[in-house]
Short mmCIF file of N, CA and C in Angstrom, two decimals:
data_model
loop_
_atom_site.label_atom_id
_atom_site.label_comp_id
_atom_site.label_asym_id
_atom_site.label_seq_id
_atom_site.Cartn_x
_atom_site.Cartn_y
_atom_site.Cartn_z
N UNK A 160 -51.68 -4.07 102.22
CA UNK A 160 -52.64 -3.03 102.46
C UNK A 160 -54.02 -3.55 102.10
N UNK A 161 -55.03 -3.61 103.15
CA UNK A 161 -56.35 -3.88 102.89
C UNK A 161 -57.11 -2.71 102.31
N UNK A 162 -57.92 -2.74 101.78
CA UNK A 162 -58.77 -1.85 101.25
C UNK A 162 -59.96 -2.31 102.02
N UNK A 163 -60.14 -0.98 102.29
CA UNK A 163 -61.34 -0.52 103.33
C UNK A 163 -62.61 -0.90 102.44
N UNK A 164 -63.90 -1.63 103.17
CA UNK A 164 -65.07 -1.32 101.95
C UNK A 164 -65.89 -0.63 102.31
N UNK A 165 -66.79 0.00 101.59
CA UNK A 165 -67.37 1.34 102.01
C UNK A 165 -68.68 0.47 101.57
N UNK A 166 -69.93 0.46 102.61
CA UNK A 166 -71.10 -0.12 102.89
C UNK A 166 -71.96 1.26 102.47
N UNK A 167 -72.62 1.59 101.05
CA UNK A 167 -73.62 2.87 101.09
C UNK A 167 -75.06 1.61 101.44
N UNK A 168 -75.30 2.93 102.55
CA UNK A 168 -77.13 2.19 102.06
C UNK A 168 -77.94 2.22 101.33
N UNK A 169 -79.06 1.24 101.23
CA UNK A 169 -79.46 1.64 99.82
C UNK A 169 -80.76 2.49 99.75
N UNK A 170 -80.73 2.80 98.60
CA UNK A 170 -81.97 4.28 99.20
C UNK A 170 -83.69 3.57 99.14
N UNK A 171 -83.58 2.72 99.12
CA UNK A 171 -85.02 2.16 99.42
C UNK A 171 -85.53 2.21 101.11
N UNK A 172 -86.63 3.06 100.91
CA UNK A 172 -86.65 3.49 102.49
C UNK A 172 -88.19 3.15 102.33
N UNK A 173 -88.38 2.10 103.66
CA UNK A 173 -89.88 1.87 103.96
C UNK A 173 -90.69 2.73 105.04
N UNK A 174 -91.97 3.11 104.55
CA UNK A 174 -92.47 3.98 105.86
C UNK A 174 -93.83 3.43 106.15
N UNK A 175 -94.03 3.92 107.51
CA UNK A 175 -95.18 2.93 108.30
C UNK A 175 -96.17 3.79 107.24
N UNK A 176 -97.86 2.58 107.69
CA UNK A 176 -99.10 3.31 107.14
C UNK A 176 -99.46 5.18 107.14
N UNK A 177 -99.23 4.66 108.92
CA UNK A 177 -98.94 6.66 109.46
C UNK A 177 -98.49 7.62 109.13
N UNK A 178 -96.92 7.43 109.13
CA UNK A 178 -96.12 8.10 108.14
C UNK A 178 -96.70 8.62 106.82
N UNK A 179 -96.92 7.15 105.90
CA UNK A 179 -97.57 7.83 104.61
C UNK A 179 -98.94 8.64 104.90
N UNK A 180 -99.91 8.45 106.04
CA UNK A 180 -100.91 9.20 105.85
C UNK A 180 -100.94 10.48 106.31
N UNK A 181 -99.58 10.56 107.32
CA UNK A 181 -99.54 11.89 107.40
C UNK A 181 -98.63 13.16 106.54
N UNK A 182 -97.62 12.00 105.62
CA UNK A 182 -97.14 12.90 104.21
C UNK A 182 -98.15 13.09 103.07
N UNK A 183 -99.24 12.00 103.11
CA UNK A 183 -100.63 12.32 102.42
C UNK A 183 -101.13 13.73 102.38
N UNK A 184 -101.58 14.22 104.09
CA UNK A 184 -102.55 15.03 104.39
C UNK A 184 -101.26 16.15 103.95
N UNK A 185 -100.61 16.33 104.35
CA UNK A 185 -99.44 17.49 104.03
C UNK A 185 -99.69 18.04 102.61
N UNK A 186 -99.34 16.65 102.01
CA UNK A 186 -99.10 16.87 100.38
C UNK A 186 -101.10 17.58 99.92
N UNK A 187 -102.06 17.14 100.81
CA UNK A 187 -103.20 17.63 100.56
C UNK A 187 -104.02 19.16 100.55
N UNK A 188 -102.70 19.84 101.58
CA UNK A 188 -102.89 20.92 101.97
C UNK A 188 -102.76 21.44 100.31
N UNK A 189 -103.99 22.34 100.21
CA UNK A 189 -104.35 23.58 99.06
C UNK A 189 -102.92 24.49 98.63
N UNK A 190 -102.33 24.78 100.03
CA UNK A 190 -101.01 25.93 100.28
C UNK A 190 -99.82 25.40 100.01
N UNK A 191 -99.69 24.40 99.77
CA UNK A 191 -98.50 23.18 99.09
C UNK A 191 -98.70 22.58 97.81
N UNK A 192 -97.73 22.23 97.23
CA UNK A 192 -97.56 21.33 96.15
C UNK A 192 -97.20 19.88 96.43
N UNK A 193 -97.76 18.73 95.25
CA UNK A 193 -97.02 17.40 96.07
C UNK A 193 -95.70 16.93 95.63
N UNK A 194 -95.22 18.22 94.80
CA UNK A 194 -93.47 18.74 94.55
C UNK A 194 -92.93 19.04 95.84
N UNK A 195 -93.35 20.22 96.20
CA UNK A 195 -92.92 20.36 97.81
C UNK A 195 -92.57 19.50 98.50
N UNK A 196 -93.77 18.57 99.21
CA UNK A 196 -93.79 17.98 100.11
C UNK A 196 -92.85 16.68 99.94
N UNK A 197 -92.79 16.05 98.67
CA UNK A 197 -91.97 15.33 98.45
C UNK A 197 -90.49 15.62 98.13
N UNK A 198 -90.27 16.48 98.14
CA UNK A 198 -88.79 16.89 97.99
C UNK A 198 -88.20 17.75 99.79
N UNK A 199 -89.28 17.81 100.50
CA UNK A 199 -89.00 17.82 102.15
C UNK A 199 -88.98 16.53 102.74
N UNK A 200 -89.64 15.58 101.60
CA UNK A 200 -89.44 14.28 102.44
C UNK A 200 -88.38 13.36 102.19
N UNK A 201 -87.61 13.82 100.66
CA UNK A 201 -86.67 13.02 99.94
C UNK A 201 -87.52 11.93 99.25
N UNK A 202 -88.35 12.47 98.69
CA UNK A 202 -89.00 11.57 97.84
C UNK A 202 -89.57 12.01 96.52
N UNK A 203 -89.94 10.92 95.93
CA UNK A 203 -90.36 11.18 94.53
C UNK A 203 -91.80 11.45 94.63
N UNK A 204 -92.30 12.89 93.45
CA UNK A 204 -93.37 13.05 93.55
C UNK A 204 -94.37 11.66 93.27
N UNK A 205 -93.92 11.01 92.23
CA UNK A 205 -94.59 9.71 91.73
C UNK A 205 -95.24 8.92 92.30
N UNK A 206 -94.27 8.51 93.84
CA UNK A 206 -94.63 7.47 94.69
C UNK A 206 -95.50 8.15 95.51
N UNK A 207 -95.67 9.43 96.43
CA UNK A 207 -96.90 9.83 96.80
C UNK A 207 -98.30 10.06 95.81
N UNK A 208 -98.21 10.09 94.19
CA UNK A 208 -99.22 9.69 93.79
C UNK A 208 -100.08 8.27 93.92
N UNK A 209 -98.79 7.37 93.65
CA UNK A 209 -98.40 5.48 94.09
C UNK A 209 -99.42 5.78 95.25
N UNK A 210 -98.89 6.42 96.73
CA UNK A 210 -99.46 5.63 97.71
C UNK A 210 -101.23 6.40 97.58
N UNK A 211 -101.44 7.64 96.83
CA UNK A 211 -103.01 8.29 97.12
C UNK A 211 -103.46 7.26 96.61
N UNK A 212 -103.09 6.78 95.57
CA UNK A 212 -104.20 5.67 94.60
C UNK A 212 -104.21 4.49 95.39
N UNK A 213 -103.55 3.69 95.91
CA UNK A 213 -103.39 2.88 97.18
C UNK A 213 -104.45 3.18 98.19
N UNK A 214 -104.31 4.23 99.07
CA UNK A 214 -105.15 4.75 99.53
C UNK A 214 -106.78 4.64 98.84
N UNK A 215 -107.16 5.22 97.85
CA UNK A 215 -108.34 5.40 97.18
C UNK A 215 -108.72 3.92 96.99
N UNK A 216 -107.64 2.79 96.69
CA UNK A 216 -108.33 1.78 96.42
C UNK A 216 -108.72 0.79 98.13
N UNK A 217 -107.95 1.64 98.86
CA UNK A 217 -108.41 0.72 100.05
C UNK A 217 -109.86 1.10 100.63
N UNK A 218 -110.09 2.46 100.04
CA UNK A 218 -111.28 2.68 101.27
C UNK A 218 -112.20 2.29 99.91
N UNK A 219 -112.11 2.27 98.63
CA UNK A 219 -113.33 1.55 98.08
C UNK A 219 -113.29 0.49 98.49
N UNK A 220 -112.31 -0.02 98.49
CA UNK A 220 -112.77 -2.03 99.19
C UNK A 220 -113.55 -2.18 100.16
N UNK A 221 -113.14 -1.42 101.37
CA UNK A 221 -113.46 -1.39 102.33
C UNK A 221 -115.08 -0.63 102.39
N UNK A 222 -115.70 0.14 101.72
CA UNK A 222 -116.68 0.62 101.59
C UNK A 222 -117.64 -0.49 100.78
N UNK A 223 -118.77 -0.69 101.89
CA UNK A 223 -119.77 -1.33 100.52
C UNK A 223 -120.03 -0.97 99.54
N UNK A 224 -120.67 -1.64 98.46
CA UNK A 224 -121.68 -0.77 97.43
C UNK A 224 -122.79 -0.76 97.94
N UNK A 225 -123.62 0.03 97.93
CA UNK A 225 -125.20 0.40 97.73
C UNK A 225 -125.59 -0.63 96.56
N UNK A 226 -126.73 -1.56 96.91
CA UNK A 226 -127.37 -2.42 95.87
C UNK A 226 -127.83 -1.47 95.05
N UNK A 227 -127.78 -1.99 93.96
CA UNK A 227 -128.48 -1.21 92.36
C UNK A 227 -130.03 -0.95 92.97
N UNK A 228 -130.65 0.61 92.71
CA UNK A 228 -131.63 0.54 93.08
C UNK A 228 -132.66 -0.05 92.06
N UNK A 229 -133.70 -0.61 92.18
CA UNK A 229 -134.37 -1.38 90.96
C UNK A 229 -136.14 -0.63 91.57
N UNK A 230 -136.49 -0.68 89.97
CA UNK A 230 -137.69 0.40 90.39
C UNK A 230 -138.82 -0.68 89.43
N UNK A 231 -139.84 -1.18 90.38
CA UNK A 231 -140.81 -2.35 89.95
C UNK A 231 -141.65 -1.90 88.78
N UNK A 232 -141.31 -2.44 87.13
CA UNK A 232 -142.33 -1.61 86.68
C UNK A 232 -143.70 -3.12 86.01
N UNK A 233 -144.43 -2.67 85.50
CA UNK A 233 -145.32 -3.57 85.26
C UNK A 233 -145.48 -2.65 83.73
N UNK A 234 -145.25 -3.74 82.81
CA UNK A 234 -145.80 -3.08 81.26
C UNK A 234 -147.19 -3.63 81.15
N UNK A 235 -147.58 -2.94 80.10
CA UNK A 235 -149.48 -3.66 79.42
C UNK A 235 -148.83 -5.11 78.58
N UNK A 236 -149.88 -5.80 78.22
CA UNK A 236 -149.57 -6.56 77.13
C UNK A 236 -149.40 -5.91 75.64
N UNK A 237 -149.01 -6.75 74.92
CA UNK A 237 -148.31 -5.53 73.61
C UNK A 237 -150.11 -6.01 73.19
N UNK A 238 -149.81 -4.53 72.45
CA UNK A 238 -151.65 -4.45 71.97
C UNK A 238 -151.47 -5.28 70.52
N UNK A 239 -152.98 -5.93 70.49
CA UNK A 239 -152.67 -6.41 68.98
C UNK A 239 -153.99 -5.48 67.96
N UNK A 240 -153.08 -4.85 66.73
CA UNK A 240 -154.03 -4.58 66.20
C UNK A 240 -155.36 -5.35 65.48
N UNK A 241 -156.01 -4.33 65.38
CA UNK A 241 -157.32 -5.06 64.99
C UNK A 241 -157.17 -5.80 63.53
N UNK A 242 -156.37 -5.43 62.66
CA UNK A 242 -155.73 -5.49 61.55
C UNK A 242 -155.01 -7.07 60.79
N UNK A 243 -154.31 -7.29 62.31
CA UNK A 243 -153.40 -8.21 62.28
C UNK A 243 -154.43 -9.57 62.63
N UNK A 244 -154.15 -10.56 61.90
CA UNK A 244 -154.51 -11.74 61.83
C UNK A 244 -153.55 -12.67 61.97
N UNK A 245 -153.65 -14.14 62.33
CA UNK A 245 -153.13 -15.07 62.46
C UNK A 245 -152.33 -15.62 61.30
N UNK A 246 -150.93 -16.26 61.65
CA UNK A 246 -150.43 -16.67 60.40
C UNK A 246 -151.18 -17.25 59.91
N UNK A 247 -150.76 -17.25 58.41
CA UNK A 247 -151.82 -17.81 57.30
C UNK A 247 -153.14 -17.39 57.02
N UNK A 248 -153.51 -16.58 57.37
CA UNK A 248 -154.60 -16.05 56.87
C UNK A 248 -155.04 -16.06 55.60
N UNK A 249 -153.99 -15.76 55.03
CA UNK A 249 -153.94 -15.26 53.47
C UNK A 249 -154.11 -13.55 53.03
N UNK A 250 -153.79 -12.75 54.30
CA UNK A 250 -153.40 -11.22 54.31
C UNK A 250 -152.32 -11.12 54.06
N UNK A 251 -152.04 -10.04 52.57
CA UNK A 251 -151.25 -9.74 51.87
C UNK A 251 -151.45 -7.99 52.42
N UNK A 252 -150.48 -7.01 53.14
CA UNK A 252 -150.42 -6.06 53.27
C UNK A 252 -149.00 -5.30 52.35
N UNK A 253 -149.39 -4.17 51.66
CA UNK A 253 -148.53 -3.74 50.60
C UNK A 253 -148.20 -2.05 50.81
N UNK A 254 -147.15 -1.82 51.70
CA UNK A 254 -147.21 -0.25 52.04
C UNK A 254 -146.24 0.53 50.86
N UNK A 255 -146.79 1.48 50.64
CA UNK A 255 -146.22 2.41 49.41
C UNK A 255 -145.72 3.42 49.57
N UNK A 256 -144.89 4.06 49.07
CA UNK A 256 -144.55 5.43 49.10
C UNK A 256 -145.41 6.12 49.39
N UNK A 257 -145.29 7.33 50.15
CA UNK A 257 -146.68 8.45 50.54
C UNK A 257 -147.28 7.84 51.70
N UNK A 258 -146.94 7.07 51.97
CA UNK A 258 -147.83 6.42 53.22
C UNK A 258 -149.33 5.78 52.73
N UNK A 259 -149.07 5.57 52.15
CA UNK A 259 -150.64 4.58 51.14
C UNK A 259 -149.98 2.76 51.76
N UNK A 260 -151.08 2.37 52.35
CA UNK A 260 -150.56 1.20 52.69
C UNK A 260 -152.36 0.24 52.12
N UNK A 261 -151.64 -0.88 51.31
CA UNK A 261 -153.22 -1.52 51.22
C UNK A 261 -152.82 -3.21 51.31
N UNK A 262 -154.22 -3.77 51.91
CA UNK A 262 -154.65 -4.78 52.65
C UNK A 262 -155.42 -5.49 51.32
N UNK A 263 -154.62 -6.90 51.17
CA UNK A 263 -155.37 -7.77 49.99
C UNK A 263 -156.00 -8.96 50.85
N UNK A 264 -157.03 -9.50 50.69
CA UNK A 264 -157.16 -11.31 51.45
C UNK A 264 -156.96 -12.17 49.82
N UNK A 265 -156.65 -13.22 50.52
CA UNK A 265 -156.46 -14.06 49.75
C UNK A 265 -157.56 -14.70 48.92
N UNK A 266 -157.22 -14.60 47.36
CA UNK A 266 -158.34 -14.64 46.64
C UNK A 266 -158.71 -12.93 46.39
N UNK A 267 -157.96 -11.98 45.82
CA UNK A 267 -158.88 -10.67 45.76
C UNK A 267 -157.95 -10.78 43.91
N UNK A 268 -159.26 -9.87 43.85
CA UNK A 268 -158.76 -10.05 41.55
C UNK A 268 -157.53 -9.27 41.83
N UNK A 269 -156.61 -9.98 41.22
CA UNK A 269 -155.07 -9.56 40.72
C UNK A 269 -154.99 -8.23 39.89
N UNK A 270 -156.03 -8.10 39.18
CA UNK A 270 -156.25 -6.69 38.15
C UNK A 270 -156.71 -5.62 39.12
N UNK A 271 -157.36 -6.03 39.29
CA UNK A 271 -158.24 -4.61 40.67
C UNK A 271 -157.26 -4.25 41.46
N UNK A 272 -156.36 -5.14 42.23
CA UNK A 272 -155.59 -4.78 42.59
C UNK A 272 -154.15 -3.75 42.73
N UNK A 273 -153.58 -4.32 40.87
CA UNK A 273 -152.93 -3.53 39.87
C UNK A 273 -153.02 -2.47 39.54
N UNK A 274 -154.44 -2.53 39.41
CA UNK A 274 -155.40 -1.12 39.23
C UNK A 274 -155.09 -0.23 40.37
N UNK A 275 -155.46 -0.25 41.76
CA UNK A 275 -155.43 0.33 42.77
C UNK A 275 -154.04 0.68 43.24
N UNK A 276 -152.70 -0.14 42.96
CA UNK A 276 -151.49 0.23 42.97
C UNK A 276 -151.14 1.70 41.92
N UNK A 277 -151.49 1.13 40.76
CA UNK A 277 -151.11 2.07 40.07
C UNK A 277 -151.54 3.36 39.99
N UNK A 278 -152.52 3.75 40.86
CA UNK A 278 -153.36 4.74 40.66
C UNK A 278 -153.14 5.60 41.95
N UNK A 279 -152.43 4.73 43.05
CA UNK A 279 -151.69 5.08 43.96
C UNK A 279 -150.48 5.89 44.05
N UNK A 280 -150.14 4.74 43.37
CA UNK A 280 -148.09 5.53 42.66
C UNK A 280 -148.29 6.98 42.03
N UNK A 281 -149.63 6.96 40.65
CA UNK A 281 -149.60 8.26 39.72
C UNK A 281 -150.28 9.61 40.65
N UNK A 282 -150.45 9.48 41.99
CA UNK A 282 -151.14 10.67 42.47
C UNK A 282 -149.58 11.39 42.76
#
């Protein structure tokens, strides 16, 4: 006695571009679910998500980008204060609490100076 063999097919089922774009638009309809439509088609909701994103990535490829728009600007030169001198000068600038900021040149009496700090700080 031979034993018969029983050939199941297998459930991997391929469908043209068409096909999927027209179980797409179905599954798109507002008045449906893409539960519905995939369980009228014998399919898994999953893989009609599979093929939208498929979809979405073909027509970005296929779509140019728009170049970055670029908007011409022209700045000033950075201003220099009147204040600011060249390295080495020998300008010693000393900003304080309260916003008291003071300007020494090089060579100014060390005491006078002391003086003017401290009298700064005690207001």
């Amino acid at each position: 006695m031979t034993n018969p063999h029983i050939i199941v097919a297998g459930t991997r089922r391929s469908w043209s571009p068409e096909q999927k774009r027209a179980i797409l638009a179905e599954a798109d309809d507002p008045a449906t679910t893409a539960s519905a439509v995939a369980r009228r088609h014998g399919l898994h909701s999953s893989l009609l998500f599979r093929w939208r994103r498929a979809v979405l990535a073909e027509q970005q490829a296929r779509t140019p980008s728009a170049p970055p728009a670029f908007v011409p600007l022209a700045l000033p030169p950075p201003a220099v204060a009147a204040a600011e001198r060249p390295a080495g000068s020998g300008v010693v600038e000393i900003e304080l609490a309260g916003g008291h900021r003071l300007r020494a040149e090089a060579g100014a009496d060390l005491a006078l100076l002391q003086g003017v700090i401290a009298a700064l700080l005690h207001r």
